[in-house]
XYZ file of C-alpha atoms in Angstrom:
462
model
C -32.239 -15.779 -37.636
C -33.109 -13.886 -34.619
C -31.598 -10.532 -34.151
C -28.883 -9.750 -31.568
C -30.483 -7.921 -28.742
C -28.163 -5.025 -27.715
C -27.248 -5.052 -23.915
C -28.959 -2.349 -21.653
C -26.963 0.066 -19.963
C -24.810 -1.172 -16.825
C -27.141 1.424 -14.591
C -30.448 -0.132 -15.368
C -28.535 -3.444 -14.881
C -27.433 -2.543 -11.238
C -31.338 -1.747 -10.489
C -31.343 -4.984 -9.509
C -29.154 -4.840 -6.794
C -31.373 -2.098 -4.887
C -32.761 -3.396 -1.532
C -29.281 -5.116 -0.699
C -26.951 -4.827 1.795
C -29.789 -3.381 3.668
C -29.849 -0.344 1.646
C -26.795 0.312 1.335
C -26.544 0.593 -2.363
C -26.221 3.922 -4.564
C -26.853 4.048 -8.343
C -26.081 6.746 -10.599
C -28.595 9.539 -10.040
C -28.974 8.887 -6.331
C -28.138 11.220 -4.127
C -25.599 9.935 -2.124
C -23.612 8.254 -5.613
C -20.975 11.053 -5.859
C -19.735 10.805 -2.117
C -20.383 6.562 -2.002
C -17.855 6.515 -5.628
C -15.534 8.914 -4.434
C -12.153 7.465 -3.607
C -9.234 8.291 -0.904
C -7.162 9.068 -3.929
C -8.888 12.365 -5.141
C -7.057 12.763 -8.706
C -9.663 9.393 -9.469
C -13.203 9.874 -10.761
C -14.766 6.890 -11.973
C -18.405 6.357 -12.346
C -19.460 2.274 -11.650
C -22.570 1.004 -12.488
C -22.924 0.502 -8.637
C -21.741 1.352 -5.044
C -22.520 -1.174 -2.560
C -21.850 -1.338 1.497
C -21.928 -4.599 2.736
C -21.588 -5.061 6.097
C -21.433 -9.232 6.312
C -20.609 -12.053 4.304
C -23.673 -13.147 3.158
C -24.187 -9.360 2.149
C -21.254 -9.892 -0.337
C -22.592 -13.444 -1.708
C -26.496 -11.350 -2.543
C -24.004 -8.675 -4.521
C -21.976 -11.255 -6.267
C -24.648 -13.127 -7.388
C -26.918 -10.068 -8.369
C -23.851 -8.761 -10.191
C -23.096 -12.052 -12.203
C -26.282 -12.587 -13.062
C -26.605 -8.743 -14.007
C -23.932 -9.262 -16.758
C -21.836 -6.901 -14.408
C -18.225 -7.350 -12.877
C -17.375 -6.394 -9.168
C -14.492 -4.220 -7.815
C -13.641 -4.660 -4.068
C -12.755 -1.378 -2.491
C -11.783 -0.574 1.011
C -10.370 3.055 1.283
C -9.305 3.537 -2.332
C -5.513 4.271 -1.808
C -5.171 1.584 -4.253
C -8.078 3.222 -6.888
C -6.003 4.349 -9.948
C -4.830 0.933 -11.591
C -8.917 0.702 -11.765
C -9.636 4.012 -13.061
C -11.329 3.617 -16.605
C -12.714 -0.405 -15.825
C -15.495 0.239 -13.236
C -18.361 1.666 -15.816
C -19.784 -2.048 -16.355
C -18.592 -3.290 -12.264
C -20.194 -2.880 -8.890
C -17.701 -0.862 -6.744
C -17.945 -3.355 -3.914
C -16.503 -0.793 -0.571
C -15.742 -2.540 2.218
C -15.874 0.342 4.975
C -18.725 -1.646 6.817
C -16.871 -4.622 7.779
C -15.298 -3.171 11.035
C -14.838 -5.668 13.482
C -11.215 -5.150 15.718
C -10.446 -7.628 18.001
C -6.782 -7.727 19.613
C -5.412 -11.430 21.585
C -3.192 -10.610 24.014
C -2.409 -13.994 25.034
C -2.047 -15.089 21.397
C -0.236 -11.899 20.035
C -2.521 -12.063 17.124
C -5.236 -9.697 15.750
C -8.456 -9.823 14.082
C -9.545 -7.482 11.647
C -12.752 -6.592 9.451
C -11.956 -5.518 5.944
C -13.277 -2.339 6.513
C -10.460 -1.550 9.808
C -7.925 1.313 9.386
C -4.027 0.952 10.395
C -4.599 3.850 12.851
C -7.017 2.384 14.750
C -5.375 -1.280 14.923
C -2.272 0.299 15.893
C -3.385 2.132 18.638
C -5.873 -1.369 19.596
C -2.284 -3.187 19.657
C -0.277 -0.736 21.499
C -2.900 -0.484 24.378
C -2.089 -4.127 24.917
C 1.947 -3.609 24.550
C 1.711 -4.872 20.697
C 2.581 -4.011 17.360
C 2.335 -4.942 13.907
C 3.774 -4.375 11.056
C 2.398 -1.187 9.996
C 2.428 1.030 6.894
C 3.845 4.636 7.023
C -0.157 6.144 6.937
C -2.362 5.833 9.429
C -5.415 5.971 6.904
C -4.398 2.835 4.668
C -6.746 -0.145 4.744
C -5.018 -3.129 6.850
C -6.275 -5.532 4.676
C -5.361 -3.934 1.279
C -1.800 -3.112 2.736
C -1.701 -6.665 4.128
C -2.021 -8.634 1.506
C -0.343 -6.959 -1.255
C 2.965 -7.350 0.471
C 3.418 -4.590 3.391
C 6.353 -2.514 3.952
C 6.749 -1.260 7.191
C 9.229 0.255 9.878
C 10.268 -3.203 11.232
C 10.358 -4.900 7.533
C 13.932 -5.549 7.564
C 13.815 -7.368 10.791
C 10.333 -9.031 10.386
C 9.578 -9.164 6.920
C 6.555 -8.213 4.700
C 3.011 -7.920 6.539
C 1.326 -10.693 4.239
C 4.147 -12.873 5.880
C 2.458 -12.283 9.053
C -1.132 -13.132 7.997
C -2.413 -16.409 9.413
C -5.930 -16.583 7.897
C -8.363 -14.430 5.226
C -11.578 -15.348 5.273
C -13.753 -14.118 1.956
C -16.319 -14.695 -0.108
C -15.627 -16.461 -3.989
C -17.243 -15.320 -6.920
C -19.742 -17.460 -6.892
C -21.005 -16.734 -3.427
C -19.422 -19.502 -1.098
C -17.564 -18.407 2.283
C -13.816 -19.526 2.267
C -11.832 -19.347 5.877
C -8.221 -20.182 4.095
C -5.256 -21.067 6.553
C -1.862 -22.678 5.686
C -4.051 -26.269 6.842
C -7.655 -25.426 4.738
C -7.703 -24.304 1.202
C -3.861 -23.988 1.503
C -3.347 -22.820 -2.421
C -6.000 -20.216 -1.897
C -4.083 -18.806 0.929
C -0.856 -18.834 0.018
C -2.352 -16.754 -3.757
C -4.122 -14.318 -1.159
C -0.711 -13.269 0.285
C 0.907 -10.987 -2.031
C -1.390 -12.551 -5.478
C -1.682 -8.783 -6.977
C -5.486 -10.047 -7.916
C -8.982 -10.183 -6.365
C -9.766 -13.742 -5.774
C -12.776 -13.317 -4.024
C -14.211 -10.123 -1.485
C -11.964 -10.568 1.594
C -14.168 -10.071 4.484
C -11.574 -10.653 7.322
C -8.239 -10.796 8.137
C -6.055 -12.925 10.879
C -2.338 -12.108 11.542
C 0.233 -12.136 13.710
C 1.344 -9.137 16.163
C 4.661 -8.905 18.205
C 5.441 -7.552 21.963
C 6.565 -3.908 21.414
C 5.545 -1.115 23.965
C 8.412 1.734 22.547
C 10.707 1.695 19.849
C 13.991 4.177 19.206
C 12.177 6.403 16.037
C 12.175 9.676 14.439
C 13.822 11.613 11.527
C 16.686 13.544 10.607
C 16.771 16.317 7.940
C 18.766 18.636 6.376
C 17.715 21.839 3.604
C 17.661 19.851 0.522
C 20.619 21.720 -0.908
C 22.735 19.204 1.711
C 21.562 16.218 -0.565
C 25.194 15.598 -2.299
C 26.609 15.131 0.792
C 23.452 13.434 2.919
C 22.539 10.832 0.060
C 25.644 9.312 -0.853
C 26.161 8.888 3.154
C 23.288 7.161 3.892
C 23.597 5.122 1.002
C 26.817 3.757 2.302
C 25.607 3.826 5.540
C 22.510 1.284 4.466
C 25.414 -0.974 3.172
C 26.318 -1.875 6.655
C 23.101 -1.066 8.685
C 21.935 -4.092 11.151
C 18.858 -5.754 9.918
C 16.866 -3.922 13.131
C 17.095 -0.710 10.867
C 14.353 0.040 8.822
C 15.084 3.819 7.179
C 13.776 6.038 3.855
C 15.512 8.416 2.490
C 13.457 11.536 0.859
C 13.950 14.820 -0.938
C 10.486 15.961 0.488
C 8.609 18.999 0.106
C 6.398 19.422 3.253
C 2.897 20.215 2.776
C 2.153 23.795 4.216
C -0.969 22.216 5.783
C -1.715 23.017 9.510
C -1.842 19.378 10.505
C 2.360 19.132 9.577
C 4.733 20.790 12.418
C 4.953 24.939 11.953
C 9.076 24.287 11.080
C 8.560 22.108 8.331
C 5.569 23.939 6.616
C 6.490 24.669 2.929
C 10.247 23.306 3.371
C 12.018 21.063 0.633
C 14.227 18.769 3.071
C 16.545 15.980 2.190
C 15.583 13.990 5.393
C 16.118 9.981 6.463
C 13.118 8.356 8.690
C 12.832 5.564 10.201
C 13.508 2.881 13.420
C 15.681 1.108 14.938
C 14.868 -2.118 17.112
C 16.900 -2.549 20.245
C 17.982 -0.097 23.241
C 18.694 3.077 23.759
C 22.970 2.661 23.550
C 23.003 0.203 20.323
C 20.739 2.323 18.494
C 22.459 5.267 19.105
C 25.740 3.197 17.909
C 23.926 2.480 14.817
C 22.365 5.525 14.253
C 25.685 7.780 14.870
C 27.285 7.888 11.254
C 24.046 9.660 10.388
C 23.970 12.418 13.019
C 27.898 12.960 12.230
C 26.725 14.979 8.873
C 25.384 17.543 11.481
C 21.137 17.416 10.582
C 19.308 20.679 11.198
C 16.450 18.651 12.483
C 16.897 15.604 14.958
C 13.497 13.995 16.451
C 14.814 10.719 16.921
C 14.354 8.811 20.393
C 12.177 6.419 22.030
C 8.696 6.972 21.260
C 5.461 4.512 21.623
C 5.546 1.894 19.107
C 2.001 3.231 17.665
C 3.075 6.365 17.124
C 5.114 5.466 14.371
C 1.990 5.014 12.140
C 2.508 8.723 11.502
C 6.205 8.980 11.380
C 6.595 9.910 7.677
C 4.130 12.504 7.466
C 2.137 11.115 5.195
C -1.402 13.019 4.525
C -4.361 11.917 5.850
C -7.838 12.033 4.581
C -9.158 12.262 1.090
C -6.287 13.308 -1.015
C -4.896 13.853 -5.058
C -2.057 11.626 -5.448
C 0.102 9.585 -7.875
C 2.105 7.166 -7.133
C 5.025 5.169 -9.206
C 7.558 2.650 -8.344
C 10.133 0.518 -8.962
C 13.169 -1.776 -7.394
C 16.521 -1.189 -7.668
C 19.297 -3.465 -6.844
C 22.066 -1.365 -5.888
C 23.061 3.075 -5.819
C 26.141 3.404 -6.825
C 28.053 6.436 -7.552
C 26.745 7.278 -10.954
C 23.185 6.251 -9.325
C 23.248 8.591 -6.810
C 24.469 11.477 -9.585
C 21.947 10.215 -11.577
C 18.545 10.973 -8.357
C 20.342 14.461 -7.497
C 20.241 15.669 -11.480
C 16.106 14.069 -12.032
C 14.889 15.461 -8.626
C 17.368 17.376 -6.938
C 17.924 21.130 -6.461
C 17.643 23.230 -9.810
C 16.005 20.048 -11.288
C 12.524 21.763 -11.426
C 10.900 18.466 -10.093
C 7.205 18.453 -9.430
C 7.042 15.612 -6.733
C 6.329 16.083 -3.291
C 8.774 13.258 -2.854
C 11.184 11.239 -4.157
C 11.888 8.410 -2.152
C 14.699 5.888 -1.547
C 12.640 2.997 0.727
C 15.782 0.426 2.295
C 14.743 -2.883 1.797
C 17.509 -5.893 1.952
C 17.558 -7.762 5.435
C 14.640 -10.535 5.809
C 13.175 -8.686 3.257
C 15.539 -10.152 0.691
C 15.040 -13.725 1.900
C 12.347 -16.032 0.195
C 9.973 -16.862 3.377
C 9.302 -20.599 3.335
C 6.437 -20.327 4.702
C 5.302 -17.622 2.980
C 2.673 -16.429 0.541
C 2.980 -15.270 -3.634
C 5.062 -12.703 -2.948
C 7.368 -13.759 0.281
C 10.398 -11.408 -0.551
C 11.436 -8.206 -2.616
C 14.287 -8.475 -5.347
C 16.095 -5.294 -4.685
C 18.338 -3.132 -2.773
C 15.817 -0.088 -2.376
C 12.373 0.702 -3.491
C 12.484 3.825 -5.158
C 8.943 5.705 -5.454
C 7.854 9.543 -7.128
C 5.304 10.503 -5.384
C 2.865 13.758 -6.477
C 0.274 15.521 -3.642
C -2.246 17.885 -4.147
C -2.394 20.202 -6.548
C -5.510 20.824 -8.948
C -5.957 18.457 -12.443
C -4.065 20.770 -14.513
C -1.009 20.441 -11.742
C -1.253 15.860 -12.028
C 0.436 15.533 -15.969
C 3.478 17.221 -14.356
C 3.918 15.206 -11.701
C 3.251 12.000 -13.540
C 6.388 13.210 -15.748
C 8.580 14.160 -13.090
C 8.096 10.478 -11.332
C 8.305 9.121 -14.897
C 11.630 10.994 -14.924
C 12.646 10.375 -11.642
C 12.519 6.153 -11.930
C 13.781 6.440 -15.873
C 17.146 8.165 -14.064
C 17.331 4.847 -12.059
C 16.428 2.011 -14.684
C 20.095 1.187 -15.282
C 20.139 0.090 -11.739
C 16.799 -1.554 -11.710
C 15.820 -4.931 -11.249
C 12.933 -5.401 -13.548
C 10.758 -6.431 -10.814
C 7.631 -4.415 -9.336
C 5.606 -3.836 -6.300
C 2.275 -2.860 -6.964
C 0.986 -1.691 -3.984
C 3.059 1.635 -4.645
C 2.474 2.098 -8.743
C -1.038 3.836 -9.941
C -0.086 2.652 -13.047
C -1.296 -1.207 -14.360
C 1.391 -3.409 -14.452
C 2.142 -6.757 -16.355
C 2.167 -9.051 -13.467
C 5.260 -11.308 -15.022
C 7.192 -8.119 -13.869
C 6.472 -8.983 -10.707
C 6.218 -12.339 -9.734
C 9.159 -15.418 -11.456
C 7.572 -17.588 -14.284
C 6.812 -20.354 -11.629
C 4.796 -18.347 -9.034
C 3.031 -16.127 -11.933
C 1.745 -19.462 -13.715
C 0.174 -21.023 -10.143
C -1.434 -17.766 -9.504
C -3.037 -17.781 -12.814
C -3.927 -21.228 -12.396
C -5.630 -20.625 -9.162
C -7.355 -17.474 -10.176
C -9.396 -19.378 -13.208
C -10.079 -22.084 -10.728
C -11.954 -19.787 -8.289
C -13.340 -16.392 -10.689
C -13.333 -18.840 -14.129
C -15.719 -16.416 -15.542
C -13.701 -13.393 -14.646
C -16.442 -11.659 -12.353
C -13.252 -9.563 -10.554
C -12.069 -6.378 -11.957
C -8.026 -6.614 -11.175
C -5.876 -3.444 -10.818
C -2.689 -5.670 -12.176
C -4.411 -8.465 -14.356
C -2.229 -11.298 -14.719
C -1.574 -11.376 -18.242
């Protein structure tokens, strides 16, 4: 009987995959490793077997098959917003980053963009609004278009427009066993409508198609109050949401503003209870709309027309490398007790730890299954509530995981049971987010295209 062999380590493994991607690869030991592993998301510190750089398709077929063949699993990356669900899985995977794929192409004439995986929503925005376009956009200019594309996308025009991945007209990427896929609603139609809003890796997207929409300026800004006014603002704007035209896209937030330079001198250091957001339309019907808001008197008022692009940096969001945690969850309606319920977990005198707790209004086209549409084509709930932690140093991140833990656990009576996972850093069981119908033809598609499970997934379908 021969003897099992015992595996060697994942990092003599990757030594294979040296000379790839020309170059482009880092190994534990090398001196570039730390900085190539390193995530947007600074509160993550993984150590994969491998970090590779592709810059082209057939870059990512050599990896994939070096990394099969290696015994070794891959993990696409592009900025690493979306790193924690990962953290602990990537010590037998290739962290696959996709920075070098950074092709930007904007159609006028078609209203449609083109996108390398590897493209930042900053720089499309700005690419779109030179042309009189806009898409539809995340609240950070830093976030990975396609990462926030096809997990769902909620932007400042979602309850007009929909999600972003309901905007996406082709993905072309690379399957685990090396072959190049261009998937459209016509070609490899099951493929593409599991890409849009799937929660899983089903192969290294290498580029994105979608749709943009003629938008040169758009009525924008936020209002805020001292955080102390949140008994009276909240409750308002909850009832003012009730009745809000689907043009308005708004957030409500009990923020504390980073002290950083880059935010305004005013707001430095403040806790504000303040409401973002836009309103599509003119000058006079947005100001109709907007008007039961600005009766509760805000200290703060920057709303007016502004350049569509500028809005990818509306809700102050940081930029750069930063420590966060994020958790989620939807809820399907704030009533009374609700509300009480937010203003005791993170409200004055509750000793929170977040930077923010958010209330994100969804409802509108949002609520509406898209026929055309992808996996996830609509979001069961009223709001989208998210605890959100900044900064800080390790011993600072157990706190603020409790006090989003706390802030969501106020809310679960009101909950839906469903999920997004582009805003939880936690894993979740996927038949929490998609119905029993839509979770079984993902799974279905996913064996037929990674059967051997090459793919490391943040939310594994279960």
């Amino acid at each position: 009987m021969t003897q099992q062999q015992t595996p060697l380590p994942a990092r003599i493994r990757a030594e294979g995959l040296r000379g790839l991607c020309g170059g482009s690869v880092h190994l534990p030991g090398d001196p570039a490793y730390d900085m190539a592993r390193s995530p947007w998301n600074l509160q993550m510190s993984d150590h994969p077997a491998a970090v590779v750089y592709p810059a082209f398709p057939d870059e990512v077929a050599d990896v994939l098959r070096t990394a099969c063949a290696a015994g070794l699993s891959v993990a696409p990356q592009g900025t690493g917003h979306g790193a924690p669900p990962l953290h602990g899985h990537l010590t037998e995977a290739v962290l696959l980053r996709t920075s070098a794929m950074s092709e930007l192409a904007v159609d006028v004439e078609r209203r449609s963009a083109r996108v390398g995986a590897g493209v930042l929503w900053g720089d499309l925005t700005d690419a779109a609004g030179r042309a009189g376009l806009a898409a539809r956009h995340p609240s950070s200019p830093d976030v990975g278009v396609v990462g926030y594309s096809l997990g769902g996308g909620i932007g400042w025009y979602a309850r007009r427009l929909g999600l972003q991945c309901n905007a996406v007209t082709a993905v072309e990427l690379v399957l685990a066993d090396g072959t190049f896929v261009r998937a459209t609603a016509d070609d490899d139609a099951d493929l593409f409508w599991a890409l849009r809003g799937g929660a899983a890796p089903l192969g290294v997207v290498t580029a994105l198609e979608f749709d943009l929409f003629p938008l040169d300026t758009v009525v924008a800004g936020f209002l805020a109050w001292d955080w102390t006014a949140v008994e009276r603002v909240l409750p308002a704007w909850v009832a003012w949401c009730a009745d809000a035209p689907e043009e308005a896209t708004t957030a409500f937030r009990l923020l504390e503003v980073p002290s950083g330079e880059e935010f305004p001198a005013h707001l430095r250091g403040r806790r504000l209870a303040m409401v973002d957001g836009a309103v599509l339309g003119d000058d006079r019907s947005a100001a109709d709309v907007l008007a039961p808001l600005r009766a509760l008197a805000p200290e703060i008022d920057t709303v007016t027309r502004v350049a569509a692009a500028s809005l990818a940096r509306l809700h102050l969001d940081p930029e750069g490398p930063t420590p966060a945690y994020a958790s989620s969850t939807l809820v399907g309606g704030l009533p009374d007790a609700a509300i009480g319920a937010v203003i005791d977990a993170v409200g004055p005198g509750s000793g929170t730890r977040l930077a923010a707790a958010e209330l994100r209004q969804l409802g509108g086209v949002l609520s509406r299954p898209d026929p055309d549409g992808g996996a996830l084509s609509y979001l069961d709930g009223a709001f989208l509530a998210l605890g959100l932690g900044l900064e800080g140093g390790p011993e600072d991140w157990p706190q603020q995981r409790a006090a989003a833990a706390r802030f969501l656990s106020a809310l679960e009576p009101w909950a839906t049971g469903r999920h997004y996972p582009p805003m939880l850093d936690e894993p979740v069981d996927t038949r929490k987010v998609f119905p029993p119908g839509v979770h079984a033809r993902l799974s279905a598609i996913r064996h037929s295209v990674d059967p051997r499970g090459l793919f490391v997934a943040p939310h594994p379908l279960a």
